[in-house]
Amino acid sequence: MMHRRTLAAALATMLLAAGCTTTGTGTTPRQDAEGPAELLFWNTGSDEQAAAMQVAADRYKELHQDVTIKVQAIAWDDGHAKVLTAATSRSGPDIVSGGLSWGIEFGELGGMIDLNGYDVSQAKQQTRPELWNSITSPGGAVYGIPMDMTLYVFYYRPDLLQKAGVGAPPATWAELFTAVDKLKASGVPTPLVEEWGTFEWLPWFNYLKQAGGSLYSDDCTQVTINSEQAVLATTTWADQYRKYGVPKATVDVGAGLAKGEYAMAIGASYLAGGFDSGQPELKGKWQTAPLPTGPAGAGSFVGGKIVGAMSYTEHPQAAADFVKWLYTDEAVEILQREVFTRGGELYISPRPELLAKANASDNLRQTLQTTLNSVTGPPNCKGWETSGAEVSKRLQAVVNDNADPRTALAEAAAVMQGNLG
Amino acid sequence: MTTALIEKPSTAQPAGAGKRARWRRAVPGYVMLLPFAGLFAGFLVWPLLNALYFAFTDFNGVRPPSWVGLENFRRLWFEDPRFRTGLVNSLIYVSCTVTLTTAAALALALAFRGTSWRDRVLRTIFFLPSVTSTIAVMLIWRWIFSGERFGLANTVLSWFGADPVSWLSTPHWTIPLLVVMAVWGGCGYGMVIFVSGLNAIPEELYEAGRLDGASAWQQFCYITLPQLKPVTTYVVITGLIGAFQVFEAVYIVFRAVSSVGGVQDSGLMLVPYLYDMGFTKFQLGYASAIAWTLFLIIFVISMIQLRVTRALREL
């Protein structure tokens, strides 16, 4: 019996020692392998978007015979974890696209290549500075360059507004809430809804910019969320839910607009593509406008996707070249056409001057053009990725628990300062 | 006679030959166990040991882990308010879920323990949630508790003229909704176990009880419940382990309104928190510390439960 116990203990010790031998992985990018390059591209998004990207990749192959790129779609829901797993195991795709903040996240972990070593100055010149700033790490590294943009758009039903005595889409906060009251009185059950980060910090961020506030100082040394502007923004944002009946959960904007249950929506630009195809009865009945302005004027959040190369790729040069090629007129034209043809969606290139060629109505194109002049991307300051969810909780407490906005913002500031280091 | 025939050669054989014979008989069994043992070691023992090692390191998944000793556990147990929220939520959720699921399962088992077609069909219906795709079920719950007017719960409310409720984005509704989902999904499984336990109770005990003038309630209290102790222990402990490991309900249902944990972390449990720290915030060392803490909690509670049950049995 004793002998068996000794044997079991020795086996357990051996296994424990073996378990502890994991040494992790290196972070140095590989050198370029010789010969033709076969690259795998994980494109976060729908199958249709991946198919559109494959068309662009095939065109790239025609121009670069020795580079073959296979595009696979990965879903937003688990894309983040999948890319982390790839970075950890140092196997998987050569190129990835994903959330605007993913580049800095995975890059700082050592999972992505700093594209500064592959001359991305042309792309930097062509991208809006607010967007470029968001994808540049505090140390100056660029682990992924913007691939597309998502903007906030104000959607509305002109007929319902007119019926309620609202002549034009609201241009200011005051006009917005007056319109909500009038629409409610005219029988619209839920006059205003929000979509894209509903009840989280994203829509609040629009109010923050419109009130003239910010999250951090420009040099990322100070947290500035606990300002008077932020208090005003938070109070106004919270009043949407408390006084004006904006739903706190994500809603089907298209269906609600089509049924006349909603008359106005603050939502992402990607929603526009699905209205006519998903709700044929809505065709011709909806319009767009820039978000209503606040005391400091216009302002809204800009999101989108980055595209970059994984640090373990055997073909970093080819991967970086393809990433940069996505900024060419030809690539943008292909993506604008194919994304619209295959999924009915609007592709907004990070090159704002090409917006004029996007598959969109004049009204929507004009809205996007105007919106672009006052956008701000997510902060690139240290710790924001961790802080974002914590900020949302403090904001939600203002609505759900009637917490004092100043106290809530002070708590959020403390969390952000702690994560800023 | 048969015994004598078997025992005779074994006593006549030398000790070494007996051992060899036993070994020869055992080898095929061990060989057949090897595939399972390999998988068990590779996919359970090895990851467990790795997780234990990572729990003492600062590991982000990409850079090599660095040894930090007990720092992760110190931070987790003494400094982390989210862990405390997750732990308190988990304890409330587990106690409510296990109690209600066990009670509902026993009630269903008592009601449908028979062999009639009606009982069989109803048992099948109640058991169905246990074998239905969890993700599909959770998506249906998400629809039921949708904040929009077309959500089933809000549709029912509208029949009574009530305004729609933002079920998923109102923090005080989070745990009750999670408990409802868990009880609905788990009572069928518990019912099947209880039915087998009930049918194993000797009928003579009830006959003796009836002869002594015991009422139905007295028979239930003094015969059924004591006889079901081992089965109840099994149902409670497996239910407890499952409840502590709740993930899909939090992750899928509340995904519609918030990031991991529900609005204001009102539904944050230990496993969703573990996932959040590991796969959203890349703190895999810290996530491993949470995993081992979860293991310790379940282990300790299960041991207490077993001891209490044993003590009750000996009374």
CSV table of C-alpha atoms in Angstrom, one decimal, chain A:
chain,number,residue,atom,x,y,z
A,1,MET,CA,0.0,0.0,0.0
A,2,MET,CA,2.8,2.3,0.9
A,3,HIS,CA,4.6,1.5,-2.3
A,4,ARG,CA,1.5,2.5,-4.3
A,5,ARG,CA,1.1,5.8,-2.4
A,6,THR,CA,4.7,6.6,-3.1
A,7,LEU,CA,4.3,5.8,-6.8
A,8,ALA,CA,1.1,8.0,-7.0
A,9,ALA,CA,2.9,10.9,-5.2
A,10,ALA,CA,5.9,10.6,-7.5
A,11,LEU,CA,3.6,10.6,-10.6
A,12,ALA,CA,1.7,13.6,-9.3
A,13,THR,CA,4.9,15.4,-8.6
A,14,MET,CA,6.2,14.6,-12.1
A,15,LEU,CA,2.9,15.8,-13.7
A,16,LEU,CA,3.0,19.0,-11.6
A,17,ALA,CA,6.6,19.6,-12.6
A,18,ALA,CA,5.7,19.0,-16.2
A,19,GLY,CA,2.7,21.3,-15.9
A,20,CYS,CA,5.0,24.0,-14.6
A,21,THR,CA,7.4,23.8,-17.4
A,22,THR,CA,5.3,26.0,-19.7
A,23,THR,CA,7.5,28.8,-20.7
A,24,GLY,CA,5.1,30.8,-22.7
A,25,THR,CA,6.0,32.1,-26.1
A,26,GLY,CA,8.4,34.5,-27.7
A,27,THR,CA,7.2,37.8,-29.1
A,28,THR,CA,9.8,38.5,-31.7
A,29,PRO,CA,8.3,38.6,-35.2
A,30,ARG,CA,9.6,36.0,-37.6
A,31,GLN,CA,11.8,36.8,-40.5
A,32,ASP,CA,10.2,36.5,-43.9
A,33,ALA,CA,10.1,33.0,-45.2
A,34,GLU,CA,11.3,32.4,-48.7
A,35,GLY,CA,9.1,31.5,-51.6
A,36,PRO,CA,5.5,32.2,-52.4
A,37,ALA,CA,3.4,33.4,-49.5
A,38,GLU,CA,0.1,31.8,-48.5
A,39,LEU,CA,-1.7,34.0,-46.0
A,40,LEU,CA,-4.7,33.4,-43.9
A,41,PHE,CA,-6.9,36.4,-43.1
A,42,TRP,CA,-9.4,36.3,-40.2
A,43,ASN,CA,-11.9,39.0,-41.0
A,44,THR,CA,-14.2,39.8,-38.1
A,45,GLY,CA,-17.7,40.2,-39.3
A,46,SER,CA,-20.2,38.4,-41.5
A,47,ASP,CA,-19.7,35.8,-44.1
A,48,GLU,CA,-20.7,38.4,-46.7
A,49,GLN,CA,-18.0,40.8,-45.6
A,50,ALA,CA,-15.4,38.0,-45.7
A,51,ALA,CA,-16.6,37.1,-49.3
A,52,ALA,CA,-16.2,40.8,-50.2
A,53,MET,CA,-12.8,40.9,-48.8
A,54,GLN,CA,-11.9,37.7,-50.7
A,55,VAL,CA,-12.7,39.5,-53.9
A,56,ALA,CA,-10.2,42.2,-52.9
A,57,ALA,CA,-7.7,39.5,-51.9
A,58,ASP,CA,-8.1,37.8,-55.3
A,59,ARG,CA,-7.5,41.1,-57.1
A,60,TYR,CA,-4.4,41.5,-55.0
A,61,LYS,CA,-3.1,38.1,-56.1
A,62,GLU,CA,-3.5,39.2,-59.7
A,63,LEU,CA,-1.2,42.1,-59.0
A,64,HIS,CA,1.1,40.0,-56.8
A,65,GLN,CA,1.3,36.5,-58.2
A,66,ASP,CA,3.4,35.0,-55.4
A,67,VAL,CA,0.9,36.0,-52.6
A,68,THR,CA,-2.3,34.0,-52.0
A,69,ILE,CA,-4.7,35.2,-49.4
A,70,LYS,CA,-7.5,33.1,-48.0
A,71,VAL,CA,-10.2,35.1,-46.1
A,72,GLN,CA,-12.2,33.5,-43.3
A,73,ALA,CA,-15.0,35.1,-41.4
A,74,ILE,CA,-14.9,35.1,-37.6
A,75,ALA,CA,-17.9,36.3,-35.6
A,76,TRP,CA,-17.7,39.4,-33.4
A,77,ASP,CA,-19.0,37.4,-30.4
A,78,ASP,CA,-16.0,35.2,-30.1
A,79,GLY,CA,-13.5,36.9,-32.4
A,80,HIS,CA,-11.7,38.6,-29.5
A,81,ALA,CA,-11.0,35.3,-27.7
A,82,LYS,CA,-10.1,33.6,-31.0
A,83,VAL,CA,-7.5,36.1,-31.8
A,84,LEU,CA,-6.1,35.9,-28.3
A,85,THR,CA,-5.9,32.1,-28.6
A,86,ALA,CA,-4.1,32.5,-32.0
A,87,ALA,CA,-1.6,35.0,-30.4
A,88,THR,CA,-1.1,32.7,-27.5
A,89,SER,CA,-0.5,29.6,-29.5
A,90,ARG,CA,1.4,31.5,-32.2
A,91,SER,CA,-0.6,29.7,-34.8
A,92,GLY,CA,-3.6,30.7,-36.9
A,93,PRO,CA,-4.1,33.7,-39.2
A,94,ASP,CA,-1.4,35.9,-40.6
A,95,ILE,CA,-3.7,38.9,-40.9
A,96,VAL,CA,-6.6,39.8,-38.7
A,97,SER,CA,-9.2,42.5,-38.7
A,98,GLY,CA,-11.2,43.4,-35.6
A,99,GLY,CA,-12.3,46.1,-33.2
A,100,LEU,CA,-10.6,49.5,-33.3
A,101,SER,CA,-8.9,48.8,-30.0
A,102,TRP,CA,-7.8,45.3,-30.7
A,103,GLY,CA,-4.5,46.5,-32.4
A,104,ILE,CA,-3.2,48.1,-29.3
A,105,GLU,CA,-4.5,45.3,-27.1
A,106,PHE,CA,-2.9,42.5,-28.9
A,107,GLY,CA,0.1,44.5,-30.1
A,108,GLU,CA,1.0,45.4,-26.5
A,109,LEU,CA,0.8,41.7,-25.6
A,110,GLY,CA,3.3,41.0,-28.4
A,111,GLY,CA,0.8,39.4,-30.7
A,112,MET,CA,0.9,41.8,-33.6
A,113,ILE,CA,3.6,43.5,-35.7
A,114,ASP,CA,4.3,47.2,-35.3
A,115,LEU,CA,3.5,48.3,-38.8
A,116,ASN,CA,5.7,51.4,-38.4
A,117,GLY,CA,8.5,49.1,-39.6
A,118,TYR,CA,6.6,48.7,-42.9
A,119,ASP,CA,6.1,52.4,-43.7
A,120,VAL,CA,2.4,53.2,-43.1
A,121,SER,CA,3.0,56.9,-43.6
A,122,GLN,CA,0.7,57.0,-46.6
A,123,ALA,CA,-2.1,55.4,-44.8
A,124,LYS,CA,-1.6,57.8,-41.9
A,125,GLN,CA,-1.8,60.8,-44.2
A,126,GLN,CA,-5.1,59.5,-45.7
A,127,THR,CA,-6.8,58.7,-42.5
A,128,ARG,CA,-8.6,61.2,-40.3
A,129,PRO,CA,-6.2,62.2,-37.4
A,130,GLU,CA,-8.8,61.4,-34.7
A,131,LEU,CA,-9.0,57.9,-36.0
A,132,TRP,CA,-5.3,57.4,-36.5
A,133,ASN,CA,-4.7,58.7,-32.9
A,134,SER,CA,-7.1,56.0,-31.6
A,135,ILE,CA,-5.1,53.2,-33.1
A,136,THR,CA,-1.7,54.5,-32.2
A,137,SER,CA,-0.4,53.1,-28.9
A,138,PRO,CA,0.8,55.6,-26.3
A,139,GLY,CA,4.4,54.5,-27.3
A,140,GLY,CA,3.7,55.4,-30.9
A,141,ALA,CA,3.4,51.8,-32.3
A,142,VAL,CA,0.8,51.1,-34.9
A,143,TYR,CA,-0.3,47.5,-34.6
A,144,GLY,CA,-3.2,47.7,-37.0
A,145,ILE,CA,-4.4,50.4,-39.3
A,146,PRO,CA,-8.1,51.4,-39.7
A,147,MET,CA,-9.9,49.3,-42.2
A,148,ASP,CA,-13.3,50.8,-42.1
A,149,MET,CA,-15.3,53.3,-40.1
A,150,THR,CA,-18.6,53.1,-38.2
A,151,LEU,CA,-20.3,56.5,-37.4
A,152,TYR,CA,-23.3,57.5,-35.3
A,153,VAL,CA,-26.3,58.5,-37.4
A,154,PHE,CA,-29.6,60.0,-36.4
A,155,TYR,CA,-32.4,58.0,-38.1
A,156,TYR,CA,-35.9,59.3,-38.3
A,157,ARG,CA,-39.4,58.9,-39.9
A,158,PRO,CA,-40.2,62.3,-41.5
A,159,ASP,CA,-43.9,61.4,-41.8
A,160,LEU,CA,-44.2,60.6,-38.0
A,161,LEU,CA,-42.3,63.8,-37.1
A,162,GLN,CA,-44.6,65.9,-39.3
A,163,LYS,CA,-47.7,64.3,-37.9
A,164,ALA,CA,-46.5,65.2,-34.5
A,165,GLY,CA,-45.8,68.8,-35.5
A,166,VAL,CA,-42.0,68.5,-35.7
A,167,GLY,CA,-41.0,70.2,-39.0
A,168,ALA,CA,-37.4,69.1,-39.2
A,169,PRO,CA,-35.1,66.6,-37.6
A,170,PRO,CA,-34.0,67.9,-34.2
A,171,ALA,CA,-30.7,69.8,-34.4
A,172,THR,CA,-30.1,70.4,-30.7
A,173,TRP,CA,-30.6,68.6,-27.4
A,174,ALA,CA,-33.5,70.9,-26.6
A,175,GLU,CA,-35.2,70.2,-30.0
A,176,LEU,CA,-34.6,66.5,-29.5
A,177,PHE,CA,-36.4,66.2,-26.2
A,178,THR,CA,-39.2,68.6,-27.4
A,179,ALA,CA,-39.7,66.2,-30.4
A,180,VAL,CA,-39.8,63.2,-28.0
A,181,ASP,CA,-42.6,64.9,-26.0
A,182,LYS,CA,-44.6,65.8,-29.2
A,183,LEU,CA,-44.2,62.4,-30.7
A,184,LYS,CA,-45.3,60.7,-27.5
A,185,ALA,CA,-48.4,63.0,-27.4
A,186,SER,CA,-49.1,62.0,-31.1
A,187,GLY,CA,-49.2,58.3,-30.2
A,188,VAL,CA,-45.8,57.0,-31.0
A,189,PRO,CA,-45.1,54.6,-28.1
A,190,THR,CA,-41.3,54.9,-28.0
A,191,PRO,CA,-40.3,58.1,-29.8
A,192,LEU,CA,-36.5,57.7,-29.4
A,193,VAL,CA,-34.3,54.6,-29.2
A,194,GLU,CA,-30.5,54.0,-29.2
A,195,GLU,CA,-28.5,51.2,-30.8
A,196,TRP,CA,-24.8,50.4,-30.7
A,197,GLY,CA,-23.5,50.1,-27.2
A,198,THR,CA,-27.0,50.7,-25.9
A,199,PHE,CA,-26.9,51.7,-22.2
A,200,GLU,CA,-23.1,51.5,-22.2
A,201,TRP,CA,-20.5,54.3,-22.4
A,202,LEU,CA,-20.6,54.6,-26.2
A,203,PRO,CA,-23.9,56.6,-26.7
A,204,TRP,CA,-23.0,58.6,-23.5
A,205,PHE,CA,-19.7,59.5,-25.2
A,206,ASN,CA,-21.6,61.4,-27.9
A,207,TYR,CA,-23.3,63.5,-25.2
A,208,LEU,CA,-19.9,64.0,-23.5
A,209,LYS,CA,-18.4,65.4,-26.8
A,210,GLN,CA,-21.4,67.5,-27.4
A,211,ALA,CA,-21.1,69.0,-23.9
A,212,GLY,CA,-17.4,69.7,-24.5
A,213,GLY,CA,-16.0,67.0,-22.2
A,214,SER,CA,-13.4,64.4,-22.6
A,215,LEU,CA,-12.2,61.2,-20.9
A,216,TYR,CA,-8.5,62.0,-20.7
A,217,SER,CA,-6.2,64.9,-21.4
A,218,ASP,CA,-4.7,64.8,-24.9
A,219,ASP,CA,-1.3,63.5,-23.6
A,220,CYS,CA,-3.1,60.7,-21.5
A,221,THR,CA,-1.5,62.0,-18.3
A,222,GLN,CA,-4.8,63.1,-16.6
A,223,VAL,CA,-8.3,61.6,-16.3
A,224,THR,CA,-10.8,64.4,-17.2
A,225,ILE,CA,-14.0,62.4,-16.9
A,226,ASN,CA,-15.1,64.2,-13.7
A,227,SER,CA,-15.6,67.6,-15.3
A,228,GLU,CA,-18.7,69.8,-15.2
A,229,GLN,CA,-19.2,69.1,-18.9
A,230,ALA,CA,-19.3,65.4,-18.1
A,231,VAL,CA,-21.8,66.0,-15.3
A,232,LEU,CA,-24.1,67.8,-17.8
A,233,ALA,CA,-23.6,65.1,-20.4
A,234,THR,CA,-24.4,62.3,-17.8
A,235,THR,CA,-27.5,64.1,-16.5
A,236,THR,CA,-28.8,64.6,-20.1
A,237,TRP,CA,-27.9,61.0,-21.1
A,238,ALA,CA,-29.6,59.6,-18.0
A,239,ASP,CA,-32.7,61.8,-18.5
A,240,GLN,CA,-33.2,60.0,-21.8
A,241,TYR,CA,-34.1,56.9,-19.9
A,242,ARG,CA,-35.6,58.4,-16.8
A,243,LYS,CA,-37.8,61.0,-18.4
A,244,TYR,CA,-38.1,60.2,-22.1
A,245,GLY,CA,-38.5,56.5,-22.1
A,246,VAL,CA,-35.5,55.5,-24.2
A,247,PRO,CA,-35.2,51.6,-23.9
A,248,LYS,CA,-32.2,50.5,-22.0
A,249,ALA,CA,-31.9,47.2,-23.9
A,250,THR,CA,-30.9,46.8,-27.5
A,251,VAL,CA,-33.9,47.0,-29.9
A,252,ASP,CA,-34.6,46.1,-33.5
A,253,VAL,CA,-34.5,49.6,-34.9
A,254,GLY,CA,-35.6,48.7,-38.4
A,255,ALA,CA,-38.6,46.8,-37.3
A,256,GLY,CA,-39.6,49.5,-34.8
A,257,LEU,CA,-39.3,52.3,-37.4
A,258,ALA,CA,-41.3,50.2,-39.9
A,259,LYS,CA,-44.1,49.6,-37.4
A,260,GLY,CA,-44.2,53.2,-36.4
A,261,GLU,CA,-43.3,52.2,-32.8
A,262,TYR,CA,-40.2,54.3,-33.0
A,263,ALA,CA,-39.9,57.6,-34.8
A,264,MET,CA,-36.2,58.4,-34.1
A,265,ALA,CA,-33.1,56.4,-33.5
A,266,ILE,CA,-29.5,57.2,-32.6
A,267,GLY,CA,-27.6,54.3,-34.1
A,268,ALA,CA,-24.6,53.0,-36.0
A,269,SER,CA,-24.1,53.7,-39.7
A,270,TYR,CA,-24.2,49.9,-40.4
A,271,LEU,CA,-27.9,49.8,-39.6
A,272,ALA,CA,-28.7,51.8,-42.7
A,273,GLY,CA,-27.9,48.9,-45.0
A,274,GLY,CA,-30.4,46.6,-43.4
A,275,PHE,CA,-33.5,48.9,-43.4
A,276,ASP,CA,-34.6,48.5,-47.0
A,277,SER,CA,-33.7,44.8,-47.4
A,278,GLY,CA,-35.0,43.8,-43.9
A,279,GLN,CA,-38.1,46.0,-43.9
A,280,PRO,CA,-39.3,46.6,-47.4
A,281,GLU,CA,-42.2,48.6,-46.1
A,282,LEU,CA,-39.8,51.1,-44.7
A,283,LYS,CA,-38.3,51.9,-48.1
A,284,GLY,CA,-38.5,55.6,-48.8
A,285,LYS,CA,-39.9,56.4,-45.3
A,286,TRP,CA,-36.7,57.0,-43.4
A,287,GLN,CA,-34.1,59.7,-43.5
A,288,THR,CA,-30.9,60.5,-41.6
A,289,ALA,CA,-29.3,63.6,-40.0
A,290,PRO,CA,-26.2,64.3,-38.0
A,291,LEU,CA,-26.7,63.8,-34.2
A,292,PRO,CA,-28.3,66.8,-32.4
A,293,THR,CA,-25.7,69.2,-31.0
A,294,GLY,CA,-25.0,70.1,-27.4
A,295,PRO,CA,-23.8,73.3,-25.7
A,296,ALA,CA,-20.3,72.7,-27.2
A,297,GLY,CA,-21.6,71.9,-30.7
A,298,ALA,CA,-21.4,68.7,-32.7
A,299,GLY,CA,-19.5,65.6,-31.6
A,300,SER,CA,-19.8,61.9,-31.8
A,301,PHE,CA,-17.9,58.6,-31.5
A,302,VAL,CA,-16.2,56.9,-34.4
A,303,GLY,CA,-15.5,53.2,-34.4
A,304,GLY,CA,-14.7,50.6,-36.9
A,305,LYS,CA,-12.2,47.9,-37.6
A,306,ILE,CA,-8.4,47.7,-37.7
A,307,VAL,CA,-6.4,45.4,-39.9
A,308,GLY,CA,-2.9,44.2,-39.0
A,309,ALA,CA,-0.5,41.3,-39.2
A,310,MET,CA,0.1,38.7,-36.4
A,311,SER,CA,3.6,38.7,-34.9
A,312,TYR,CA,4.2,35.0,-35.7
A,313,THR,CA,3.5,35.2,-39.4
A,314,GLU,CA,6.1,33.8,-41.6
A,315,HIS,CA,5.5,36.4,-44.2
A,316,PRO,CA,5.3,39.8,-42.4
A,317,GLN,CA,6.3,41.8,-45.4
A,318,ALA,CA,3.6,40.3,-47.7
A,319,ALA,CA,1.0,40.7,-44.9
A,320,ALA,CA,2.0,44.3,-44.3
A,321,ASP,CA,1.9,45.0,-48.0
A,322,PHE,CA,-1.6,43.6,-48.4
A,323,VAL,CA,-2.8,45.6,-45.3
A,324,LYS,CA,-1.4,48.8,-46.9
A,325,TRP,CA,-2.9,47.9,-50.3
A,326,LEU,CA,-6.4,48.0,-48.7
A,327,TYR,CA,-5.9,51.8,-48.7
A,328,THR,CA,-5.6,52.1,-52.5
A,329,ASP,CA,-8.4,53.5,-54.6
A,330,GLU,CA,-8.9,50.2,-56.3
A,331,ALA,CA,-9.2,48.2,-53.0
A,332,VAL,CA,-11.7,50.7,-51.5
A,333,GLU,CA,-13.7,50.6,-54.7
A,334,ILE,CA,-13.9,46.8,-54.7
A,335,LEU,CA,-14.9,46.7,-51.0
A,336,GLN,CA,-17.5,49.5,-51.4
A,337,ARG,CA,-19.1,47.6,-54.3
A,338,GLU,CA,-18.8,44.0,-53.0
A,339,VAL,CA,-19.8,44.7,-49.4
A,340,PHE,CA,-23.0,46.4,-50.7
A,341,THR,CA,-23.7,43.8,-53.4
A,342,ARG,CA,-23.2,40.8,-51.1
A,343,GLY,CA,-24.7,42.1,-47.8
A,344,GLY,CA,-26.5,45.3,-48.7
A,345,GLU,CA,-24.2,47.0,-46.3
A,346,LEU,CA,-22.4,50.3,-46.5
A,347,TYR,CA,-18.6,50.2,-46.5
A,348,ILE,CA,-17.1,53.4,-45.1
A,349,SER,CA,-13.5,53.6,-45.9
A,350,PRO,CA,-11.1,55.3,-43.5
A,351,ARG,CA,-10.2,57.5,-46.4
A,352,PRO,CA,-13.0,60.2,-46.0
A,353,GLU,CA,-12.6,61.6,-49.5
A,354,LEU,CA,-13.8,58.3,-50.9
A,355,LEU,CA,-17.1,58.6,-49.1
A,356,ALA,CA,-18.6,60.3,-52.1
A,357,LYS,CA,-18.4,57.0,-54.0
A,358,ALA,CA,-20.1,54.9,-51.3
A,359,ASN,CA,-23.3,53.1,-52.1
A,360,ALA,CA,-25.6,55.3,-50.1
A,361,SER,CA,-28.4,57.8,-50.7
A,362,ASP,CA,-27.5,61.4,-51.1
A,363,ASN,CA,-29.1,62.1,-47.7
A,364,LEU,CA,-27.1,59.4,-45.9
A,365,ARG,CA,-23.8,60.4,-47.7
A,366,GLN,CA,-24.4,64.0,-46.7
A,367,THR,CA,-25.1,63.0,-43.1
A,368,LEU,CA,-21.9,60.9,-42.9
A,369,GLN,CA,-19.8,63.7,-44.5
A,370,THR,CA,-21.1,66.2,-41.9
A,371,THR,CA,-20.6,63.8,-39.1
A,372,LEU,CA,-17.0,63.0,-40.1
A,373,ASN,CA,-16.1,66.6,-39.3
A,374,SER,CA,-16.7,66.2,-35.6
A,375,VAL,CA,-15.8,62.6,-34.7
A,376,THR,CA,-13.6,61.3,-32.0
A,377,GLY,CA,-12.3,57.8,-31.7
A,378,PRO,CA,-11.8,55.7,-28.6
A,379,PRO,CA,-9.0,56.8,-26.3
A,380,ASN,CA,-5.7,55.2,-26.8
A,381,CYS,CA,-4.7,55.9,-23.1
A,382,LYS,CA,-3.3,53.0,-21.0
A,383,GLY,CA,-6.0,51.1,-19.2
A,384,TRP,CA,-9.0,52.3,-21.1
A,385,GLU,CA,-9.9,48.9,-22.3
A,386,THR,CA,-10.2,47.8,-18.7
A,387,SER,CA,-11.9,51.0,-17.6
A,388,GLY,CA,-14.6,51.2,-20.2
A,389,ALA,CA,-16.9,48.6,-18.6
A,390,GLU,CA,-16.3,50.1,-15.2
A,391,VAL,CA,-17.3,53.5,-16.5
A,392,SER,CA,-20.5,52.0,-17.9
A,393,LYS,CA,-21.4,50.6,-14.5
A,394,ARG,CA,-21.1,54.0,-12.8
A,395,LEU,CA,-23.2,55.6,-15.5
A,396,GLN,CA,-25.8,52.9,-15.3
A,397,ALA,CA,-26.0,53.5,-11.5
A,398,VAL,CA,-27.1,57.1,-12.3
A,399,VAL,CA,-30.1,55.7,-14.2
A,400,ASN,CA,-30.9,52.6,-12.2
A,401,ASP,CA,-30.1,53.7,-8.6
A,402,ASN,CA,-30.4,57.5,-9.0
A,403,ALA,CA,-26.8,57.9,-8.1
A,404,ASP,CA,-25.4,61.4,-8.1
A,405,PRO,CA,-23.7,62.0,-11.5
A,406,ARG,CA,-20.8,63.8,-9.7
A,407,THR,CA,-20.2,60.9,-7.4
A,408,ALA,CA,-20.5,58.4,-10.2
A,409,LEU,CA,-18.0,60.2,-12.4
A,410,ALA,CA,-15.6,60.6,-9.4
A,411,GLU,CA,-15.7,56.9,-8.9
A,412,ALA,CA,-15.2,56.3,-12.6
A,413,ALA,CA,-12.3,58.8,-12.6
A,414,ALA,CA,-10.7,56.9,-9.7
A,415,VAL,CA,-10.9,53.6,-11.6
A,416,MET,CA,-9.5,55.2,-14.7
A,417,GLN,CA,-6.7,56.8,-12.8
A,418,GLY,CA,-5.8,53.5,-11.2
A,419,ASN,CA,-5.6,51.8,-14.5
A,420,LEU,CA,-3.7,54.7,-16.1
A,421,GLY,CA,-0.9,53.9,-13.6
